Amino acid sequence: EAGVVQSPRYKIIEKKQPVAFWCNPISGHNTLYWYRQNLGQGPELLIRYENEEAVDDSQLPKDRFSAERLKGVDSTLKIQPAELGDSAVYLCASSPPVETQYFGPGTRLLVL
Amino acid sequence: AQSVTQLDSQVPVFEEAPVELRCNYSSSVSVYLFWYVQYPNQGLQLLLKYLSGSTLVESINGFEAEFNKSQTSFHLRKPSVHISDTAEYFCAVKGGYQKVTFGTGTKLQVIP
């Protein structure tokens, strides 16, 4: 069974540029999460989807971050414009109801 | 609100020695508890989990954790560590509204 797929794996951009990350969850997993992990820290939830509905986006900086999961399967997280402080690893995870999360490999973003 | 505390940011230990990585949590509701491991330059992988039943849970590579409700702890232990156990370990709690909170991580450094 394929795991959570994320692309790109690495991204380097200049500040003020836009960037987008893509996630394809494990087939059948209704719940999808986007996390941000700063160096030396644990993952911090940005947004959680149940199917196509964003049920928890309280930690998403909505002035520059946006996300979508239009058909309740794959998802895109966008930053526009990116700032230096956005440099981090962006993790996508998925889970069936109630159960354990399974993480993708992450996208490492460097904003110069 | 729920929270997870991993007091030790780094734990050095000699190979074949025992190790304990501490995790304490707070939550106003019943929780599920998880330990994730992150090897260098890799994504988060589930190590073990407590959902219900026996309070002592084990992983396939010799780690175990015990859920202690009265002390709100879920410490991770291994009686004899190997070089390959060098990684960062994250404790996580899943509580109300399926919200998942991660600790800040503990870097385990196994010294040959």
XYZ file of C-alpha atoms in Angstrom:
224
model
C 0.000 0.000 0.000
C 1.357 3.400 -0.947
C 1.945 5.823 1.884
C 1.249 9.534 2.024
C 2.851 11.216 -0.961
C 4.123 14.780 -0.867
C 5.747 16.929 -3.478
C 8.049 18.622 -3.913
C 10.450 17.196 -1.353
C 12.545 20.361 -1.308
C 11.839 23.941 -2.316
C 14.015 27.049 -2.193
C 12.411 30.379 -3.002
C 13.030 34.040 -2.430
C 10.892 35.913 0.045
C 7.674 37.405 -1.289
C 7.367 34.604 -3.839
C 4.430 32.175 -3.765
C 4.876 28.469 -3.101
C 2.571 25.466 -3.131
C 2.830 22.017 -1.635
C 0.852 18.978 -2.698
C -0.266 15.973 -0.698
C -1.926 12.720 -1.718
C -3.150 10.827 1.349
C -3.469 7.091 1.790
C -6.454 5.758 -0.110
C -9.568 5.650 2.032
C -8.299 8.037 4.691
C -10.934 10.688 5.257
C -8.869 12.872 7.550
C -5.967 14.917 6.218
C -3.636 17.133 8.220
C -1.081 19.763 7.327
C 1.623 20.425 9.912
C 4.586 22.764 10.058
C 7.731 21.588 11.808
C 10.361 24.148 12.644
C 13.912 23.073 13.363
C 14.167 21.492 16.783
C 10.427 21.564 17.364
C 7.536 19.174 17.171
C 4.962 19.372 14.399
C 2.342 22.087 14.789
C -1.047 21.631 13.188
C -1.955 24.128 10.490
C -5.207 22.656 9.241
C -7.244 19.462 9.453
C -9.735 18.237 6.891
C -12.531 15.734 7.307
C -13.174 14.811 3.678
C -13.360 18.165 1.887
C -14.296 20.196 4.962
C -11.703 22.123 6.932
C -12.748 21.350 10.516
C -9.793 22.939 12.312
C -7.877 25.805 10.738
C -7.405 27.855 13.886
C -3.608 27.747 13.589
C -3.459 28.600 9.893
C -2.112 32.134 9.257
C -4.897 33.077 6.931
C -3.346 36.301 5.705
C -0.816 34.370 3.644
C -1.641 30.678 3.918
C -4.436 28.867 2.150
C -5.342 25.244 1.654
C -7.832 23.260 -0.295
C -9.049 19.696 -0.605
C -11.644 20.060 -3.267
C -12.633 16.452 -3.879
C -11.829 15.171 -0.427
C -8.728 13.344 -1.618
C -5.516 15.203 -2.354
C -4.768 18.610 -0.942
C -2.720 21.704 -1.692
C -1.202 24.118 0.808
C -0.159 27.514 -0.508
C 1.852 30.399 0.905
C 1.629 33.764 -0.789
C 3.775 35.706 -0.233
C 6.402 33.644 1.579
C 8.408 35.189 4.410
C 11.774 34.241 5.848
C 10.089 32.779 8.920
C 8.147 30.315 6.804
C 11.265 28.218 6.336
C 10.343 24.853 7.839
C 9.313 21.329 6.954
C 5.676 21.057 5.920
C 4.223 17.685 6.771
C 1.071 16.089 5.481
C -0.582 13.242 7.342
C -3.733 11.217 6.872
C -5.791 8.867 9.001
C -8.986 6.869 8.957
C -11.549 7.963 11.560
C -10.200 7.999 15.126
C -7.062 6.085 14.283
C -3.370 6.778 13.961
C -1.934 9.376 11.631
C 0.430 8.349 8.880
C 2.916 10.965 7.789
C 4.368 11.800 4.436
C 8.090 12.555 4.018
C 7.493 16.297 4.186
C 8.481 19.253 2.050
C 11.512 21.154 3.250
C 11.062 24.859 2.446
C 13.843 27.402 2.535
C 12.932 31.047 2.032
C 15.877 33.297 1.177
C -6.768 22.658 26.042
C -4.371 19.781 25.834
C -0.600 19.821 25.947
C 2.385 17.495 25.812
C 5.632 18.010 27.673
C 8.881 16.329 26.796
C 11.274 17.748 29.331
C 14.445 16.282 27.855
C 15.463 17.837 24.568
C 18.491 15.560 24.242
C 19.341 12.226 25.834
C 22.810 10.744 25.269
C 23.179 7.086 26.190
C 25.782 4.421 25.618
C 25.020 1.539 23.313
C 23.394 -1.430 25.071
C 22.399 0.753 28.023
C 18.739 1.258 28.965
C 16.939 4.477 28.182
C 13.768 6.254 29.227
C 12.313 9.184 27.310
C 9.769 11.066 29.354
C 6.402 12.328 28.213
C 3.703 13.994 30.274
C 0.431 15.282 28.977
C -2.551 17.266 30.112
C -6.075 16.965 28.818
C -9.580 17.398 30.134
C -10.858 14.411 28.153
C -9.808 10.845 27.510
C -6.884 10.602 25.152
C -5.038 8.373 22.798
C -1.259 8.486 23.108
C 1.443 7.971 20.526
C 5.180 7.894 20.139
C 6.619 8.791 16.754
C 10.234 8.449 15.655
C 12.011 10.605 13.126
C 15.301 9.298 11.789
C 17.722 11.831 10.306
C 16.362 13.300 7.079
C 13.281 11.089 7.185
C 9.591 11.587 7.922
C 7.748 10.786 11.115
C 6.979 7.120 11.687
C 4.627 5.686 14.256
C 6.548 3.767 16.896
C 3.727 2.694 19.196
C 0.331 3.787 20.412
C -2.068 3.466 23.293
C -5.748 3.520 22.361
C -7.337 1.356 25.052
C -6.856 -1.890 26.919
C -3.494 -2.860 28.352
C -1.589 0.150 29.583
C 1.735 -1.344 28.466
C 2.316 -1.197 24.732
C 5.275 -2.440 22.773
C 6.869 -1.807 19.418
C 8.445 -4.362 17.121
C 11.958 -3.031 17.736
C 12.032 -3.410 21.508
C 10.583 -0.119 22.723
C 7.724 -0.052 25.190
C 5.626 2.648 26.800
C 3.257 2.562 29.718
C 0.190 4.719 30.027
C -0.123 6.002 33.577
C -3.379 7.875 33.960
C -2.780 9.036 37.519
C 0.561 10.564 36.594
C -0.600 11.611 33.115
C 2.520 10.083 31.669
C 3.452 7.907 28.715
C 7.191 7.369 29.080
C 9.087 5.454 26.414
C 11.634 2.860 27.449
C 14.067 0.421 25.920
C 16.195 -1.956 28.018
C 19.152 -1.957 25.618
C 19.614 0.626 22.879
C 21.353 0.192 19.566
C 23.203 2.691 17.411
C 20.344 2.520 14.939
C 17.990 3.928 17.594
C 19.630 7.325 17.217
C 16.750 9.562 16.176
C 14.329 12.144 17.454
C 11.313 10.863 19.322
C 8.025 12.722 19.567
C 5.218 12.061 21.996
C 1.711 12.994 20.833
C -1.751 13.068 22.344
C -5.060 12.852 20.513
C -7.957 14.184 22.543
C -11.160 16.071 22.097
C -12.401 16.764 18.559
C -9.623 14.498 17.250
C -7.109 17.253 17.936
C -3.508 16.015 17.962
C -0.807 17.801 19.891
C 2.873 16.947 19.641
C 5.630 17.447 22.147
C 8.806 19.289 21.222
C 10.745 16.070 20.746
C 13.671 14.318 22.417
C 16.844 13.603 20.497
C 18.252 10.246 21.458
C 21.954 9.973 20.763
C 23.377 6.496 21.154
C 27.108 6.525 21.800
C 29.158 3.527 20.655
